[in-house]
mmCIF file of N, CA and C and ligand atoms in Angstrom:
data_model
loop_
_atom_site.group_PDB
_atom_site.id
_atom_site.type_symbol
_atom_site.label_atom_id
_atom_site.label_comp_id
_atom_site.label_asym_id
_atom_site.label_seq_id
_atom_site.Cartn_x
_atom_site.Cartn_y
_atom_site.Cartn_z
ATOM 1 N N UNK A 1 87.263 98.355 100.063
ATOM 2 C CA UNK A 1 88.686 98.726 98.878
ATOM 3 C C UNK A 1 89.051 97.805 97.745
ATOM 4 N N UNK A 2 89.449 97.372 96.693
ATOM 5 C CA UNK A 2 89.462 96.559 96.649
ATOM 6 C C UNK A 2 90.588 97.379 94.831
ATOM 7 N N UNK A 3 91.654 96.693 94.489
ATOM 8 C CA UNK A 3 92.127 96.768 92.998
ATOM 9 C C UNK A 3 91.937 95.760 92.331
ATOM 10 N N UNK A 4 91.932 96.155 90.964
ATOM 11 C CA UNK A 4 92.192 95.248 90.025
ATOM 12 C C UNK A 4 93.407 94.216 89.719
ATOM 13 N N UNK A 5 92.806 92.902 90.163
ATOM 14 C CA UNK A 5 94.245 91.749 90.390
ATOM 15 C C UNK A 5 94.721 91.326 88.607
ATOM 16 N N UNK A 6 93.739 90.943 87.851
ATOM 17 C CA UNK A 6 93.296 90.370 86.403
ATOM 18 C C UNK A 6 92.121 90.990 86.207
ATOM 19 N N UNK A 7 91.738 91.217 84.670
ATOM 20 C CA UNK A 7 91.005 91.449 83.724
ATOM 21 C C UNK A 7 90.753 90.066 83.070
ATOM 22 N N UNK A 8 89.606 89.505 83.096
ATOM 23 C CA UNK A 8 88.897 88.732 81.840
ATOM 24 C C UNK A 8 88.145 89.416 81.050
ATOM 25 N N UNK A 9 87.134 88.274 79.997
ATOM 26 C CA UNK A 9 86.746 89.010 78.973
ATOM 27 C C UNK A 9 85.443 89.460 79.603
ATOM 28 N N UNK A 10 84.736 88.572 80.740
ATOM 29 C CA UNK A 10 83.792 88.556 81.562
ATOM 30 C C UNK A 10 83.768 88.997 82.907
ATOM 31 N N UNK A 11 85.049 88.780 83.370
ATOM 32 C CA UNK A 11 85.003 89.201 85.211
ATOM 33 C C UNK A 11 86.607 89.954 85.217
ATOM 34 N N UNK A 12 86.387 90.138 86.607
ATOM 35 C CA UNK A 12 87.735 91.128 86.885
ATOM 36 C C UNK A 12 87.851 90.315 88.083
ATOM 37 N N UNK A 13 89.015 89.990 88.726
ATOM 38 C CA UNK A 13 89.308 89.590 89.955
ATOM 39 C C UNK A 13 89.935 91.197 90.653
ATOM 40 N N UNK A 14 89.165 91.161 91.856
ATOM 41 C CA UNK A 14 89.711 91.496 92.631
ATOM 42 C C UNK A 14 90.763 91.454 93.785
ATOM 43 N N UNK A 15 91.575 92.132 94.291
ATOM 44 C CA UNK A 15 92.125 91.802 95.585
ATOM 45 C C UNK A 15 91.899 93.389 96.488
ATOM 46 N N UNK A 16 92.121 93.376 97.860
ATOM 47 C CA UNK A 16 91.967 93.906 98.974
ATOM 48 C C UNK A 16 93.216 94.922 98.401
ATOM 49 N N UNK A 17 92.873 95.979 98.866
ATOM 50 C CA UNK A 17 93.820 97.572 98.321
ATOM 51 C C UNK A 17 95.357 96.945 99.181
ATOM 52 N N UNK A 18 94.818 96.455 100.330
ATOM 53 C CA UNK A 18 96.253 95.957 101.605
ATOM 54 C C UNK A 18 96.528 94.695 100.834
ATOM 55 N N UNK A 19 96.460 94.509 100.119
ATOM 56 C CA UNK A 19 97.002 92.944 99.338
ATOM 57 C C UNK A 19 98.602 93.656 98.990
ATOM 58 N N UNK A 20 99.067 94.758 98.466
ATOM 59 C CA UNK A 20 100.259 94.856 98.279
ATOM 60 C C UNK A 20 101.261 95.414 99.513
ATOM 61 N N UNK A 21 100.490 95.536 100.342
ATOM 62 C CA UNK A 21 100.759 95.655 101.981
ATOM 63 C C UNK A 21 102.043 94.542 102.029
ATOM 64 N N UNK A 22 103.277 94.946 102.319
ATOM 65 C CA UNK A 22 104.236 94.049 102.916
ATOM 66 C C UNK A 22 103.814 93.631 104.263
ATOM 67 N N UNK A 23 103.420 94.472 104.830
ATOM 68 C CA UNK A 23 103.251 93.848 106.145
ATOM 69 C C UNK A 23 101.742 93.156 106.270
ATOM 70 N N UNK A 24 100.892 93.971 105.360
ATOM 71 C CA UNK A 24 99.444 92.977 106.214
ATOM 72 C C UNK A 24 98.993 91.870 104.891
ATOM 73 N N UNK A 25 99.581 92.090 103.772
ATOM 74 C CA UNK A 25 99.263 90.645 102.974
ATOM 75 C C UNK A 25 98.064 90.261 102.891
ATOM 76 N N UNK A 26 97.162 91.535 103.021
ATOM 77 C CA UNK A 26 95.287 91.035 102.793
ATOM 78 C C UNK A 26 95.067 89.858 101.654
ATOM 79 N N UNK A 27 94.885 88.981 102.091
ATOM 80 C CA UNK A 27 94.187 87.807 100.898
ATOM 81 C C UNK A 27 92.751 87.907 100.590
ATOM 82 N N UNK A 28 92.161 89.098 101.279
ATOM 83 C CA UNK A 28 90.787 88.908 100.867
ATOM 84 C C UNK A 28 90.710 89.411 99.447
ATOM 85 N N UNK A 29 89.216 88.958 98.809
ATOM 86 C CA UNK A 29 89.395 89.403 97.037
ATOM 87 C C UNK A 29 88.145 88.861 96.784
ATOM 88 N N UNK A 30 87.558 89.528 95.803
ATOM 89 C CA UNK A 30 86.706 89.040 95.175
ATOM 90 C C UNK A 30 86.212 89.540 93.266
ATOM 91 N N UNK A 31 85.535 88.822 92.619
ATOM 92 C CA UNK A 31 85.222 88.254 91.676
ATOM 93 C C UNK A 31 83.653 89.402 91.205
ATOM 94 N N UNK A 32 83.716 90.509 90.255
ATOM 95 C CA UNK A 32 82.810 90.880 89.616
ATOM 96 C C UNK A 32 82.681 90.213 88.017
ATOM 97 N N UNK A 33 81.411 90.147 88.295
ATOM 98 C CA UNK A 33 80.597 89.499 86.522
ATOM 99 C C UNK A 33 80.381 90.539 85.713
ATOM 100 N N UNK A 34 80.353 90.443 84.402
ATOM 101 C CA UNK A 34 79.849 91.439 83.410
ATOM 102 C C UNK A 34 78.216 92.059 83.740
ATOM 103 N N UNK A 35 78.043 91.038 84.522
ATOM 104 C CA UNK A 35 75.989 91.383 84.757
ATOM 105 C C UNK A 35 75.886 92.031 86.467
ATOM 106 N N UNK A 36 77.429 92.522 86.682
ATOM 107 C CA UNK A 36 76.962 93.261 87.752
ATOM 108 C C UNK A 36 76.848 92.531 89.216
ATOM 109 N N UNK A 37 76.988 91.138 89.259
ATOM 110 C CA UNK A 37 77.134 90.296 90.480
ATOM 111 C C UNK A 37 78.444 89.961 90.996
ATOM 112 N N UNK A 38 78.369 90.201 92.027
ATOM 113 C CA UNK A 38 79.902 90.351 92.927
ATOM 114 C C UNK A 38 79.951 88.965 93.694
ATOM 115 N N UNK A 39 80.991 88.240 93.682
ATOM 116 C CA UNK A 39 81.568 86.881 94.451
ATOM 117 C C UNK A 39 82.601 87.484 95.584
ATOM 118 N N UNK A 40 82.223 87.140 96.741
ATOM 119 C CA UNK A 40 82.983 87.028 97.447
ATOM 120 C C UNK A 40 83.540 86.443 97.665
ATOM 121 N N UNK A 41 85.337 85.822 98.241
ATOM 122 C CA UNK A 41 86.260 84.614 98.177
ATOM 123 C C UNK A 41 86.140 84.811 99.935
ATOM 124 N N UNK A 42 86.182 83.359 99.979
ATOM 125 C CA UNK A 42 86.266 83.053 101.672
ATOM 126 C C UNK A 42 87.013 83.611 102.288
ATOM 127 N N UNK A 43 88.434 84.151 101.963
ATOM 128 C CA UNK A 43 88.828 84.596 102.480
ATOM 129 C C UNK A 43 88.508 86.018 103.249
ATOM 130 N N UNK A 44 89.063 86.614 104.620
ATOM 131 C CA UNK A 44 88.420 87.815 104.983
ATOM 132 C C UNK A 44 89.320 88.726 105.698
ATOM 133 N N UNK A 45 89.106 89.911 105.157
ATOM 134 C CA UNK A 45 90.425 90.807 105.723
ATOM 135 C C UNK A 45 91.484 90.101 106.836
ATOM 136 N N UNK A 46 92.480 90.656 107.117
ATOM 137 C CA UNK A 46 93.062 90.462 108.076
ATOM 138 C C UNK A 46 93.256 91.864 108.768
ATOM 139 N N UNK A 47 92.834 92.749 108.465
ATOM 140 C CA UNK A 47 92.908 93.858 109.231
ATOM 141 C C UNK A 47 91.417 94.716 109.415
ATOM 142 N N UNK A 48 91.636 95.343 110.304
ATOM 143 C CA UNK A 48 90.012 96.214 110.539
ATOM 144 C C UNK A 48 90.081 97.615 109.571
ATOM 145 N N UNK A 49 89.766 97.153 108.569
ATOM 146 C CA UNK A 49 89.810 98.486 107.272
ATOM 147 C C UNK A 49 89.381 99.879 107.720
ATOM 148 N N UNK A 50 88.217 100.053 108.968
ATOM 149 C CA UNK A 50 87.546 101.624 109.287
ATOM 150 C C UNK A 50 88.707 101.920 110.315
ATOM 151 N N UNK A 51 88.944 100.596 111.346
ATOM 152 C CA UNK A 51 90.141 101.377 111.910
ATOM 153 C C UNK A 51 91.604 102.168 111.058
ATOM 154 N N UNK A 52 91.718 101.404 110.203
ATOM 155 C CA UNK A 52 92.773 101.744 109.548
ATOM 156 C C UNK A 52 92.258 103.344 108.818
ATOM 157 N N UNK A 53 91.128 103.156 108.332
ATOM 158 C CA UNK A 53 90.747 104.861 107.758
ATOM 159 C C UNK A 53 90.976 105.822 108.311
ATOM 160 N N UNK A 54 90.521 105.370 109.995
ATOM 161 C CA UNK A 54 90.545 106.317 110.529
ATOM 162 C C UNK A 54 91.589 107.047 111.194
ATOM 163 N N UNK A 55 92.441 105.913 111.377
ATOM 164 C CA UNK A 55 94.061 105.891 111.719
ATOM 165 C C UNK A 55 94.637 106.784 110.182
ATOM 166 N N UNK A 56 94.263 106.469 109.458
ATOM 167 C CA UNK A 56 95.134 107.576 108.207
ATOM 168 C C UNK A 56 94.507 108.991 108.219
ATOM 169 N N UNK A 57 92.896 108.887 108.589
ATOM 170 C CA UNK A 57 92.547 110.499 108.386
ATOM 171 C C UNK A 57 93.445 111.233 109.789
ATOM 172 N N UNK A 58 93.168 110.441 110.876
ATOM 173 C CA UNK A 58 93.433 111.520 112.077
ATOM 174 C C UNK A 58 95.041 111.556 111.873
ATOM 175 N N UNK A 59 95.696 110.837 110.752
ATOM 176 C CA UNK A 59 97.047 111.676 110.799
ATOM 177 C C UNK A 59 97.417 112.901 109.930
ATOM 178 N N UNK A 60 96.315 113.025 108.714
ATOM 179 C CA UNK A 60 96.108 114.391 108.121
ATOM 180 C C UNK A 60 95.756 115.425 109.000
ATOM 181 N N UNK A 61 96.323 116.619 108.744
ATOM 182 C CA UNK A 61 96.122 117.788 109.521
ATOM 183 C C UNK A 61 94.219 117.906 109.033
HETATM 184 ZN ZN1 ZN B 1 91.956 93.849 103.344
#
C-alpha cells in the first residue's frame, strides 16, 4: 500500500501509506518508472502490514 509522494515527468515516488501515520512513520518507499519498472528502496516497512489489515478488518462488523 503506497501513496504518491512526488510526481516527476518520468517517475513517481511512492511512500508507504503508513508514512503519514504519526505513530508509525513508516520509511518504506519505492519509485516507479514510465516503463513500469519498480525500484524498491532499501528501507523496509516498520510494521506488519498483514497484521494491521487483519486488525483493521476485525474491528469492522
Ligand atoms: Zn509501511
